[in-house]
PDB file of C-alpha atoms in Angstrom:
ATOM      1  CA  UNK A   1      24.487  48.764  34.567  1.00  0.00           C
ATOM      2  CA  UNK A   2      27.426  48.608  32.205  1.00  0.00           C
ATOM      3  CA  UNK A   3      28.698  45.513  30.496  1.00  0.00           C
ATOM      4  CA  UNK A   4      32.206  44.313  31.221  1.00  0.00           C
ATOM      5  CA  UNK A   5      34.801  45.716  28.883  1.00  0.00           C
ATOM      6  CA  UNK A   6      37.758  43.796  27.487  1.00  0.00           C
ATOM      7  CA  UNK A   7      40.805  43.813  29.756  1.00  0.00           C
ATOM      8  CA  UNK A   8      42.737  46.183  27.530  1.00  0.00           C
ATOM      9  CA  UNK A   9      40.303  49.086  27.959  1.00  0.00           C
ATOM     10  CA  UNK A  10      39.343  51.020  31.052  1.00  0.00           C
ATOM     11  CA  UNK A  11      36.207  53.113  31.330  1.00  0.00           C
ATOM     12  CA  UNK A  12      37.521  54.816  34.442  1.00  0.00           C
ATOM     13  CA  UNK A  13      41.123  55.988  34.528  1.00  0.00           C
ATOM     14  CA  UNK A  14      41.286  55.663  38.319  1.00  0.00           C
ATOM     15  CA  UNK A  15      39.752  52.141  38.303  1.00  0.00           C
ATOM     16  CA  UNK A  16      37.394  52.848  41.244  1.00  0.00           C
ATOM     17  CA  UNK A  17      34.159  51.841  39.438  1.00  0.00           C
ATOM     18  CA  UNK A  18      35.258  48.292  38.572  1.00  0.00           C
ATOM     19  CA  UNK A  19      34.642  46.912  42.080  1.00  0.00           C
ATOM     20  CA  UNK A  20      31.148  48.427  42.305  1.00  0.00           C
ATOM     21  CA  UNK A  21      30.152  46.957  38.942  1.00  0.00           C
ATOM     22  CA  UNK A  22      31.320  43.498  39.991  1.00  0.00           C
ATOM     23  CA  UNK A  23      29.489  43.699  43.320  1.00  0.00           C
ATOM     24  CA  UNK A  24      26.375  44.950  41.517  1.00  0.00           C
ATOM     25  CA  UNK A  25      26.497  41.982  39.112  1.00  0.00           C
ATOM     26  CA  UNK A  26      27.095  39.582  42.001  1.00  0.00           C
ATOM     27  CA  UNK A  27      24.189  41.002  43.995  1.00  0.00           C
ATOM     28  CA  UNK A  28      21.959  40.805  40.903  1.00  0.00           C
ATOM     29  CA  UNK A  29      22.878  37.155  40.423  1.00  0.00           C
ATOM     30  CA  UNK A  30      22.241  36.459  44.119  1.00  0.00           C
ATOM     31  CA  UNK A  31      18.866  38.192  43.847  1.00  0.00           C
ATOM     32  CA  UNK A  32      18.012  36.149  40.738  1.00  0.00           C
ATOM     33  CA  UNK A  33      19.012  32.882  42.450  1.00  0.00           C
ATOM     34  CA  UNK A  34      16.982  33.732  45.562  1.00  0.00           C
ATOM     35  CA  UNK A  35      13.948  34.574  43.429  1.00  0.00           C
ATOM     36  CA  UNK A  36      14.297  31.350  41.458  1.00  0.00           C
ATOM     37  CA  UNK A  37      14.518  29.335  44.660  1.00  0.00           C
ATOM     38  CA  UNK A  38      11.359  31.038  45.910  1.00  0.00           C
ATOM     39  CA  UNK A  39       9.494  30.171  42.708  1.00  0.00           C
ATOM     40  CA  UNK A  40      10.671  26.562  42.847  1.00  0.00           C
ATOM     41  CA  UNK A  41       9.676  26.287  46.519  1.00  0.00           C
ATOM     42  CA  UNK A  42       6.211  27.675  45.777  1.00  0.00           C
ATOM     43  CA  UNK A  43       5.744  25.233  42.885  1.00  0.00           C
ATOM     44  CA  UNK A  44       6.753  22.295  45.096  1.00  0.00           C
ATOM     45  CA  UNK A  45       4.324  23.466  47.789  1.00  0.00           C
ATOM     46  CA  UNK A  46       1.563  23.767  45.189  1.00  0.00           C
ATOM     47  CA  UNK A  47       2.269  20.263  43.855  1.00  0.00           C
ATOM     48  CA  UNK A  48       2.183  18.853  47.400  1.00  0.00           C
ATOM     49  CA  UNK A  49      -1.113  20.616  48.090  1.00  0.00           C
ATOM     50  CA  UNK A  50      -2.629  19.273  44.863  1.00  0.00           C
ATOM     51  CA  UNK A  51      -1.420  15.784  45.766  1.00  0.00           C
ATOM     52  CA  UNK A  52      -3.022  16.021  49.202  1.00  0.00           C
ATOM     53  CA  UNK A  53      -6.306  17.199  47.687  1.00  0.00           C
ATOM     54  CA  UNK A  54      -6.273  14.365  45.158  1.00  0.00           C
ATOM     55  CA  UNK A  55      -5.549  11.803  47.872  1.00  0.00           C
ATOM     56  CA  UNK A  56      -8.270  13.249  50.098  1.00  0.00           C
ATOM     57  CA  UNK A  57     -10.846  13.140  47.285  1.00  0.00           C
ATOM     58  CA  UNK A  58      -9.817   9.593  46.365  1.00  0.00           C
ATOM     59  CA  UNK A  59     -10.172   8.383  49.948  1.00  0.00           C
ATOM     60  CA  UNK A  60     -13.536  10.134  50.261  1.00  0.00           C
ATOM     61  CA  UNK A  61     -14.793   8.528  47.038  1.00  0.00           C
ATOM     62  CA  UNK A  62     -13.523   5.114  48.118  1.00  0.00           C
ATOM     63  CA  UNK A  63     -15.336   5.461  51.449  1.00  0.00           C
ATOM     64  CA  UNK A  64     -18.554   6.458  49.692  1.00  0.00           C
ATOM     65  CA  UNK A  65     -18.261   3.573  47.231  1.00  0.00           C
ATOM     66  CA  UNK A  66     -17.552   1.163  50.101  1.00  0.00           C
ATOM     67  CA  UNK A  67     -20.580   2.373  52.054  1.00  0.00           C
ATOM     68  CA  UNK A  68     -22.693   2.112  48.910  1.00  0.00           C
ATOM     69  CA  UNK A  69     -21.505  -1.447  48.329  1.00  0.00           C
ATOM     70  CA  UNK A  70     -22.374  -2.433  51.909  1.00  0.00           C
ATOM     71  CA  UNK A  71     -25.854  -0.955  51.527  1.00  0.00           C
ATOM     72  CA  UNK A  72     -26.320  -2.588  48.110  1.00  0.00           C
ATOM     73  CA  UNK A  73     -25.255  -5.951  49.542  1.00  0.00           C
ATOM     74  CA  UNK A  74     -27.697  -5.605  52.434  1.00  0.00           C
ATOM     75  CA  UNK A  75     -30.479  -4.668  50.016  1.00  0.00           C
ATOM     76  CA  UNK A  76     -29.630  -7.633  47.780  1.00  0.00           C
ATOM     77  CA  UNK A  77     -29.748 -10.097  50.677  1.00  0.00           C
ATOM     78  CA  UNK A  78     -33.001  -8.632  52.000  1.00  0.00           C
ATOM     79  CA  UNK A  79     -34.574  -8.767  48.533  1.00  0.00           C
ATOM     80  CA  UNK A  80     -33.340 -12.298  47.882  1.00  0.00           C
ATOM     81  CA  UNK A  81     -34.626 -13.449  51.275  1.00  0.00           C
ATOM     82  CA  UNK A  82     -38.016 -11.848  50.656  1.00  0.00           C
ATOM     83  CA  UNK A  83     -38.200 -13.442  47.207  1.00  0.00           C
ATOM     84  CA  UNK A  84     -37.399 -16.898  48.603  1.00  0.00           C
ATOM     85  CA  UNK A  85     -40.036 -16.481  51.328  1.00  0.00           C
ATOM     86  CA  UNK A  86     -42.568 -15.282  48.749  1.00  0.00           C
ATOM     87  CA  UNK A  87     -41.927 -18.177  46.347  1.00  0.00           C
ATOM     88  CA  UNK A  88     -41.701 -20.938  48.966  1.00  0.00           C
ATOM     89  CA  UNK A  89     -43.575 -19.833  52.115  1.00  0.00           C
ATOM     90  CA  UNK A  90     -44.239 -23.368  53.390  1.00  0.00           C
ATOM     91  CA  UNK A  91     -40.838 -24.863  52.523  1.00  0.00           C
ATOM     92  CA  UNK A  92     -38.411 -26.156  55.116  1.00  0.00           C
ATOM     93  CA  UNK A  93     -35.452 -23.976  56.167  1.00  0.00           C
ATOM     94  CA  UNK A  94     -33.052 -26.208  54.195  1.00  0.00           C
ATOM     95  CA  UNK A  95     -34.954 -25.634  50.951  1.00  0.00           C
ATOM     96  CA  UNK A  96     -35.176 -21.901  51.641  1.00  0.00           C
ATOM     97  CA  UNK A  97     -31.424 -21.686  52.270  1.00  0.00           C
ATOM     98  CA  UNK A  98     -30.726 -23.681  49.104  1.00  0.00           C
ATOM     99  CA  UNK A  99     -32.953 -21.363  47.055  1.00  0.00           C
ATOM    100  CA  UNK A 100     -31.298 -18.345  48.681  1.00  0.00           C
ATOM    101  CA  UNK A 101     -27.844 -19.729  47.841  1.00  0.00           C
ATOM    102  CA  UNK A 102     -28.827 -20.482  44.242  1.00  0.00           C
ATOM    103  CA  UNK A 103     -30.228 -16.984  43.787  1.00  0.00           C
ATOM    104  CA  UNK A 104     -27.055 -15.392  45.182  1.00  0.00           C
ATOM    105  CA  UNK A 105     -24.833 -17.717  43.138  1.00  0.00           C
ATOM    106  CA  UNK A 106     -26.700 -16.855  39.939  1.00  0.00           C
ATOM    107  CA  UNK A 107     -26.258 -13.153  40.682  1.00  0.00           C
ATOM    108  CA  UNK A 108     -22.537 -13.634  41.309  1.00  0.00           C
ATOM    109  CA  UNK A 109     -22.058 -15.610  38.085  1.00  0.00           C
ATOM    110  CA  UNK A 110     -23.920 -12.912  36.151  1.00  0.00           C
ATOM    111  CA  UNK A 111     -21.766 -10.129  37.581  1.00  0.00           C
ATOM    112  CA  UNK A 112     -18.512 -12.021  36.972  1.00  0.00           C
ATOM    113  CA  UNK A 113     -19.563 -12.738  33.378  1.00  0.00           C
ATOM    114  CA  UNK A 114     -20.381  -9.073  32.857  1.00  0.00           C
ATOM    115  CA  UNK A 115     -17.039  -8.006  34.333  1.00  0.00           C
ATOM    116  CA  UNK A 116     -15.113 -10.505  32.184  1.00  0.00           C
ATOM    117  CA  UNK A 117     -16.818  -9.299  29.024  1.00  0.00           C
ATOM    118  CA  UNK A 118     -15.929  -5.659  29.672  1.00  0.00           C
ATOM    119  CA  UNK A 119     -12.332  -6.285  30.749  1.00  0.00           C
ATOM    120  CA  UNK A 120     -11.403  -8.578  27.847  1.00  0.00           C
ATOM    121  CA  UNK A 121      -9.367  -6.969  25.030  1.00  0.00           C
ATOM    122  CA  UNK A 122     -10.759  -7.364  21.513  1.00  0.00           C
ATOM    123  CA  UNK A 123      -9.757 -10.613  19.820  1.00  0.00           C
ATOM    124  CA  UNK A 124      -7.483 -10.221  16.789  1.00  0.00           C
ATOM    125  CA  UNK A 125      -8.108 -12.554  13.857  1.00  0.00           C
ATOM    126  CA  UNK A 126      -5.697 -13.041  10.936  1.00  0.00           C
ATOM    127  CA  UNK A 127      -7.149 -14.436   7.725  1.00  0.00           C
ATOM    128  CA  UNK A 128      -3.749 -15.895   6.829  1.00  0.00           C
ATOM    129  CA  UNK A 129      -0.234 -15.779   8.191  1.00  0.00           C
ATOM    130  CA  UNK A 130       0.849 -12.900   5.938  1.00  0.00           C
ATOM    131  CA  UNK A 131      -2.353 -10.874   5.829  1.00  0.00           C
ATOM    132  CA  UNK A 132      -3.133  -7.759   7.821  1.00  0.00           C
ATOM    133  CA  UNK A 133      -4.566  -8.097  11.303  1.00  0.00           C
ATOM    134  CA  UNK A 134      -8.319  -7.539  11.435  1.00  0.00           C
ATOM    135  CA  UNK A 135     -10.524  -7.092  14.456  1.00  0.00           C
ATOM    136  CA  UNK A 136     -13.220  -9.717  14.964  1.00  0.00           C
ATOM    137  CA  UNK A 137     -16.797  -8.490  14.527  1.00  0.00           C
ATOM    138  CA  UNK A 138     -18.775  -8.734  17.796  1.00  0.00           C
ATOM    139  CA  UNK A 139     -21.592 -11.237  17.939  1.00  0.00           C
ATOM    140  CA  UNK A 140     -25.142  -9.851  18.229  1.00  0.00           C
ATOM    141  CA  UNK A 141     -25.349 -11.125  21.825  1.00  0.00           C
ATOM    142  CA  UNK A 142     -22.145  -9.250  22.753  1.00  0.00           C
ATOM    143  CA  UNK A 143     -23.396  -5.887  21.537  1.00  0.00           C
ATOM    144  CA  UNK A 144     -21.224  -3.064  20.279  1.00  0.00           C
ATOM    145  CA  UNK A 145     -18.987  -1.201  22.735  1.00  0.00           C
TER     146      UNK A 145
END
């Protein structure tokens, strides 16, 4: 394919080749545009497929975690009930229910405390108003994360 020449020069004295060159360039550009559209369409399809796979895996994991939580809750209640019956076999139902409630409440408080400790950002302490910011050292009971 030849490049376009300045308007003052003619490569063909009859001028018959000029139209074919222009149509060849136009068809090349059309072919390039069609190919680019095909590539873009394939990339969009691939992104949609990856999104569907990610959503499917996320839903599957959430269902598995939910089922695991239901089973863990059932196991906790069965274990707590067995523990209450083991500790107080001759107690009245009111005392057993109170012990069961206290055991479950203590477990809930422990889990909430654990969750609060892990979700809290580190506390920043400044020795004075102009000094650099330093991070507080964790207490021995807090452990190092």
